[in-house]
Tab-separated table of C-alpha atoms in Angstrom:
chain	number	residue	atom	x	y	z
A	273	GLU	CA	-3.403	-4.375	-20.199
A	274	ASP	CA	-3.214	-1.707	-17.615
A	275	GLN	CA	-0.429	-2.542	-14.947
A	276	VAL	CA	1.941	-1.110	-12.691
A	277	THR	CA	5.772	-2.974	-12.727
A	278	GLN	CA	8.584	-2.431	-10.295
A	279	SER	CA	12.028	-3.495	-11.313
A	280	PRO	CA	14.378	-4.680	-9.996
A	281	GLU	CA	12.757	-7.094	-7.589
A	282	ALA	CA	15.589	-7.257	-5.022
A	283	LEU	CA	18.684	-4.745	-5.429
A	284	ARG	CA	21.973	-5.048	-3.075
A	285	LEU	CA	23.993	-1.942	-2.865
A	286	GLN	CA	27.389	-1.117	-0.646
A	287	GLU	CA	26.976	2.023	1.528
A	288	GLY	CA	27.875	4.982	-0.702
A	289	GLU	CA	26.762	3.282	-3.968
A	290	SER	CA	24.069	5.173	-5.841
A	291	SER	CA	21.285	3.670	-7.777
A	292	SER	CA	17.730	3.937	-9.084
A	293	LEU	CA	14.563	1.920	-8.767
A	294	ASN	CA	12.107	1.428	-11.619
A	295	CYS	CA	8.359	1.557	-11.372
A	296	SER	CA	6.869	1.490	-15.040
A	297	TYR	CA	2.877	1.941	-15.678
A	298	THR	CA	0.737	1.400	-18.642
A	299	VAL	CA	-2.569	3.502	-17.730
A	300	SER	CA	-4.328	6.301	-18.831
A	301	GLY	CA	-5.722	9.545	-16.780
A	302	LEU	CA	-2.935	9.036	-14.308
A	303	ARG	CA	-4.420	11.034	-11.041
A	304	GLY	CA	-0.959	10.458	-9.221
A	305	LEU	CA	2.196	7.935	-8.600
A	306	PHE	CA	3.078	7.371	-5.029
A	307	TRP	CA	6.032	5.977	-3.598
A	308	TYR	CA	6.081	4.300	-0.147
A	309	ARG	CA	8.685	2.475	2.127
A	310	GLN	CA	7.987	-0.330	3.843
A	311	ASP	CA	9.807	-2.149	6.749
A	312	PRO	CA	9.471	-5.486	7.818
A	313	GLY	CA	6.443	-6.052	9.936
A	314	LYS	CA	5.284	-2.391	9.409
A	315	GLY	CA	2.607	-0.666	7.467
A	316	PRO	CA	4.081	1.222	3.928
A	317	GLU	CA	5.456	4.879	4.862
A	318	PHE	CA	4.377	7.360	2.307
A	319	LEU	CA	7.541	8.930	0.667
A	320	PHE	CA	6.268	10.950	-2.238
A	321	THR	CA	3.408	11.990	-4.532
A	322	LEU	CA	4.268	13.042	-8.455
A	323	TYR	CA	1.199	13.936	-10.658
A	324	SER	CA	2.835	15.157	-14.389
A	325	ALA	CA	5.563	14.053	-16.241
A	326	GLY	CA	8.744	16.189	-15.655
A	327	GLU	CA	7.838	16.668	-11.915
A	328	GLU	CA	10.855	15.757	-9.451
A	329	LYS	CA	10.569	15.632	-5.240
A	330	GLU	CA	13.493	15.342	-3.000
A	331	LYS	CA	13.940	14.201	0.498
A	332	GLU	CA	16.894	13.660	1.892
A	333	ARG	CA	19.142	10.495	-0.067
A	334	LEU	CA	16.007	9.989	-2.004
A	335	LYS	CA	14.717	11.816	-5.043
A	336	ALA	CA	11.760	10.662	-7.015
A	337	THR	CA	11.286	11.352	-10.909
A	338	LEU	CA	8.197	10.881	-13.211
A	339	THR	CA	8.169	10.602	-17.075
A	340	LYS	CA	4.927	9.653	-19.299
A	341	LYS	CA	5.659	5.838	-18.883
A	342	GLU	CA	7.786	5.537	-15.697
A	343	SER	CA	9.042	6.955	-12.520
A	344	PHE	CA	12.248	6.600	-11.165
A	345	LEU	CA	13.505	6.477	-7.450
A	346	HIS	CA	16.826	7.604	-7.276
A	347	ILE	CA	19.077	6.757	-3.971
A	348	THR	CA	22.394	8.780	-3.688
A	349	ALA	CA	24.835	7.390	-1.354
A	350	PRO	CA	22.933	4.927	0.712
A	351	LYS	CA	23.262	4.355	3.975
A	352	PRO	CA	22.106	0.759	5.972
A	353	GLU	CA	19.058	2.298	7.445
A	354	ASP	CA	17.550	2.921	3.920
A	355	SER	CA	17.560	-0.804	3.529
A	356	ALA	CA	13.539	-1.438	3.360
A	357	THR	CA	11.399	-2.419	0.275
A	358	TYR	CA	10.303	0.290	-1.965
A	359	LEU	CA	6.979	0.165	-3.390
A	360	CYS	CA	5.072	2.285	-6.193
A	361	ALA	CA	1.270	2.415	-6.397
A	362	VAL	CA	-0.918	4.469	-9.052
A	363	ARG	CA	-4.087	6.283	-9.420
A	364	ALA	CA	-5.261	6.382	-13.024
A	365	VAL	CA	-8.691	6.774	-14.400
A	366	SER	CA	-8.396	3.267	-16.478
A	367	LEU	CA	-7.385	1.252	-13.191
A	368	PRO	CA	-10.472	-0.575	-11.862
A	369	GLY	CA	-12.030	1.881	-9.551
A	370	GLY	CA	-11.439	4.798	-11.678
A	371	GLY	CA	-8.495	6.490	-9.590
A	372	ASN	CA	-10.385	5.669	-6.486
A	373	LYS	CA	-8.036	3.325	-5.194
A	374	LEU	CA	-4.298	2.970	-5.462
A	375	THR	CA	-2.827	0.041	-7.562
A	376	PHE	CA	0.417	-1.295	-6.026
A	377	GLY	CA	3.581	-2.876	-7.908
A	378	THR	CA	5.154	-5.645	-6.004
A	379	GLY	CA	7.989	-3.624	-5.057
A	380	THR	CA	11.799	-3.609	-5.019
A	381	GLN	CA	13.620	-5.242	-1.927
A	382	LEU	CA	16.429	-3.042	-0.980
A	383	LYS	CA	19.676	-4.064	1.034
A	384	VAL	CA	22.196	-1.664	1.684
A	385	GLU	CA	25.528	-3.351	3.079
A	386	LEU	CA	28.371	-1.917	4.848
B	275	GLY	CA	-4.363	9.875	17.286
B	276	ALA	CA	-2.104	11.510	14.502
B	277	GLY	CA	-1.787	8.252	12.620
B	278	VAL	CA	-3.919	5.270	11.283
B	279	SER	CA	-4.558	2.893	14.061
B	280	GLN	CA	-5.286	-1.014	13.668
B	281	SER	CA	-6.406	-3.344	16.220
B	282	PRO	CA	-5.152	-6.028	16.940
B	283	SER	CA	-1.872	-6.031	16.090
B	284	ASN	CA	-1.648	-9.949	15.794
B	285	LYS	CA	-4.664	-12.340	15.833
B	286	VAL	CA	-4.272	-15.952	15.941
B	287	THR	CA	-7.360	-17.847	15.078
B	288	GLU	CA	-8.807	-21.194	14.509
B	289	LYS	CA	-9.896	-22.396	11.174
B	290	GLY	CA	-13.616	-21.863	10.785
B	291	LYS	CA	-13.579	-19.404	13.598
B	292	ASP	CA	-14.766	-15.615	12.374
B	293	VAL	CA	-12.702	-12.493	13.031
B	294	GLU	CA	-13.140	-8.863	13.377
B	295	LEU	CA	-10.496	-6.601	12.348
B	296	ARG	CA	-10.872	-2.399	13.321
B	297	CYS	CA	-9.107	0.438	11.552
B	298	ASP	CA	-9.593	4.100	13.226
B	299	PRO	CA	-8.672	6.294	10.200
B	300	ILE	CA	-6.713	9.705	10.562
B	301	SER	CA	-9.247	12.355	11.715
B	302	GLY	CA	-10.992	13.836	8.771
B	303	HIS	CA	-9.945	11.421	6.006
B	304	THR	CA	-13.021	10.734	4.074
B	305	ALA	CA	-11.464	7.415	2.241
B	306	LEU	CA	-10.929	4.522	3.890
B	307	TYR	CA	-9.262	1.256	2.098
B	308	TRP	CA	-8.596	-2.239	3.221
B	309	TYR	CA	-5.752	-3.900	1.575
B	310	ARG	CA	-4.049	-7.719	2.226
B	311	GLN	CA	-0.541	-8.486	1.975
B	312	SER	CA	0.223	-12.189	1.809
B	313	LEU	CA	3.683	-13.328	2.661
B	314	GLY	CA	6.007	-12.075	-0.209
B	315	GLN	CA	3.243	-10.916	-2.385
B	316	GLY	CA	2.041	-6.880	-3.250
B	317	LEU	CA	-0.814	-5.540	-2.014
B	318	GLU	CA	-4.142	-6.637	-2.826
B	319	PHE	CA	-7.003	-3.970	-2.912
B	320	LEU	CA	-9.935	-5.493	-0.852
B	321	ILE	CA	-12.666	-2.391	-0.345
B	322	TYR	CA	-12.928	1.194	-0.254
B	323	PHE	CA	-15.076	3.451	1.436
B	324	GLN	CA	-15.527	7.050	0.502
B	325	GLY	CA	-18.041	9.038	2.662
B	326	ASN	CA	-21.495	8.251	2.191
B	327	SER	CA	-21.034	6.668	-1.198
B	328	ALA	CA	-21.500	3.090	-1.668
B	329	PRO	CA	-18.195	1.161	-0.708
B	330	ASP	CA	-16.466	-0.392	-3.728
B	331	LYS	CA	-16.297	-4.163	-2.633
B	332	SER	CA	-14.762	-5.333	-6.100
B	333	GLY	CA	-11.488	-6.531	-4.349
B	334	LEU	CA	-13.491	-8.710	-1.729
B	335	PRO	CA	-12.058	-12.324	-2.606
B	336	SER	CA	-15.367	-14.256	-1.278
B	337	ASP	CA	-18.641	-13.439	0.465
B	338	ARG	CA	-16.970	-14.868	3.786
B	339	PHE	CA	-15.261	-11.375	3.552
B	340	SER	CA	-17.350	-7.731	4.648
B	341	ALA	CA	-16.352	-4.639	5.870
B	342	GLU	CA	-18.579	-1.649	7.183
B	343	ARG	CA	-17.641	1.882	8.338
B	344	THR	CA	-19.871	3.489	11.021
B	345	GLY	CA	-20.356	7.351	10.956
B	346	GLY	CA	-17.884	7.863	8.546
B	347	SER	CA	-15.053	6.931	10.819
B	348	VAL	CA	-13.966	3.528	12.582
B	349	SER	CA	-14.387	0.732	10.092
B	350	THR	CA	-14.747	-3.101	10.711
B	351	LEU	CA	-13.260	-5.968	8.612
B	352	THR	CA	-15.224	-9.327	9.360
B	353	ILE	CA	-13.908	-12.338	8.094
B	354	GLN	CA	-16.379	-15.380	8.496
B	355	ARG	CA	-15.344	-19.123	8.590
B	356	THR	CA	-11.743	-18.253	8.455
B	357	GLN	CA	-9.628	-20.573	6.374
B	358	GLN	CA	-5.645	-21.004	5.863
B	359	GLU	CA	-5.658	-19.025	3.043
B	360	ASP	CA	-7.099	-15.959	4.720
B	361	SER	CA	-3.708	-15.828	6.533
B	362	ALA	CA	-1.985	-12.524	5.660
B	363	VAL	CA	-1.454	-8.815	6.877
B	364	TYR	CA	-4.732	-6.904	6.368
B	365	LEU	CA	-3.714	-3.083	6.201
B	366	CYS	CA	-5.959	-0.413	6.427
B	367	ALA	CA	-5.172	3.221	4.790
B	368	SER	CA	-6.981	6.770	4.562
B	369	SER	CA	-6.744	9.249	2.487
B	370	PRO	CA	-8.264	12.786	2.725
B	371	ASN	CA	-9.673	13.129	-0.908
B	372	THR	CA	-11.930	11.177	-3.227
B	373	GLY	CA	-9.623	10.043	-6.110
B	374	TRP	CA	-6.908	12.164	-5.707
B	375	GLY	CA	-3.674	12.140	-3.345
B	376	GLU	CA	-1.636	9.695	-1.222
B	377	ALA	CA	-3.102	7.135	1.258
B	378	PHE	CA	-1.646	6.731	4.771
B	379	PHE	CA	-1.211	3.311	5.887
B	380	GLY	CA	-1.720	1.389	9.277
B	381	GLN	CA	0.732	-0.851	11.249
B	382	GLY	CA	-1.722	-3.670	10.007
B	383	THR	CA	-3.171	-6.457	11.794
B	384	ARG	CA	-1.089	-9.906	10.977
B	385	LEU	CA	-3.780	-13.015	10.969
B	386	THR	CA	-2.822	-16.139	11.301
B	387	VAL	CA	-5.415	-18.792	10.653
B	388	VAL	CA	-4.309	-22.624	12.198
């Protein structure tokens, strides 16, 4: 069954403690994998788009990578302001809507403490 | 404006009443989406509009839900005879391209049915 799965569900880090979030997908005809950040009470904020295996994107302390089966969001030396829920979404031909809509994982809730 | 605008930001309604939620997409974006996010849940696709094509209504949970998009721009999501289980954050997003690329979200409308 086609799906998008994120792990872990929740992650608690100390400030400066680097880690990675995972988004695994089982689809065919990938048309893009997207990472979003969502703060409480707000809409998802777009971070990155990845289209093909081997692609990488970076922004400040965040780096997103993509393989044929999964994507990682690496967080280097996180700060408390990086605390948020990180969402992964996929467009794929094999998913309902044929790539016309984004299918989301359930997210990873990240808490960075001092 | 520069981003997706949704109104109202909060709506409290009595069970059985009808509500209308409004979305102003980013100017020039041809694709518009409605998603629903219940407390602690992932984003649930509701409906998708693309230009003058027939909308993809496959995610609407019941016939109490409907949406329209006038002039290829503003969209209204209508929920008739609201029920308590309709309480959620309703998110609108727009995208410049059909079937490709990231979508940009508004801040959402928090609907509470009492």
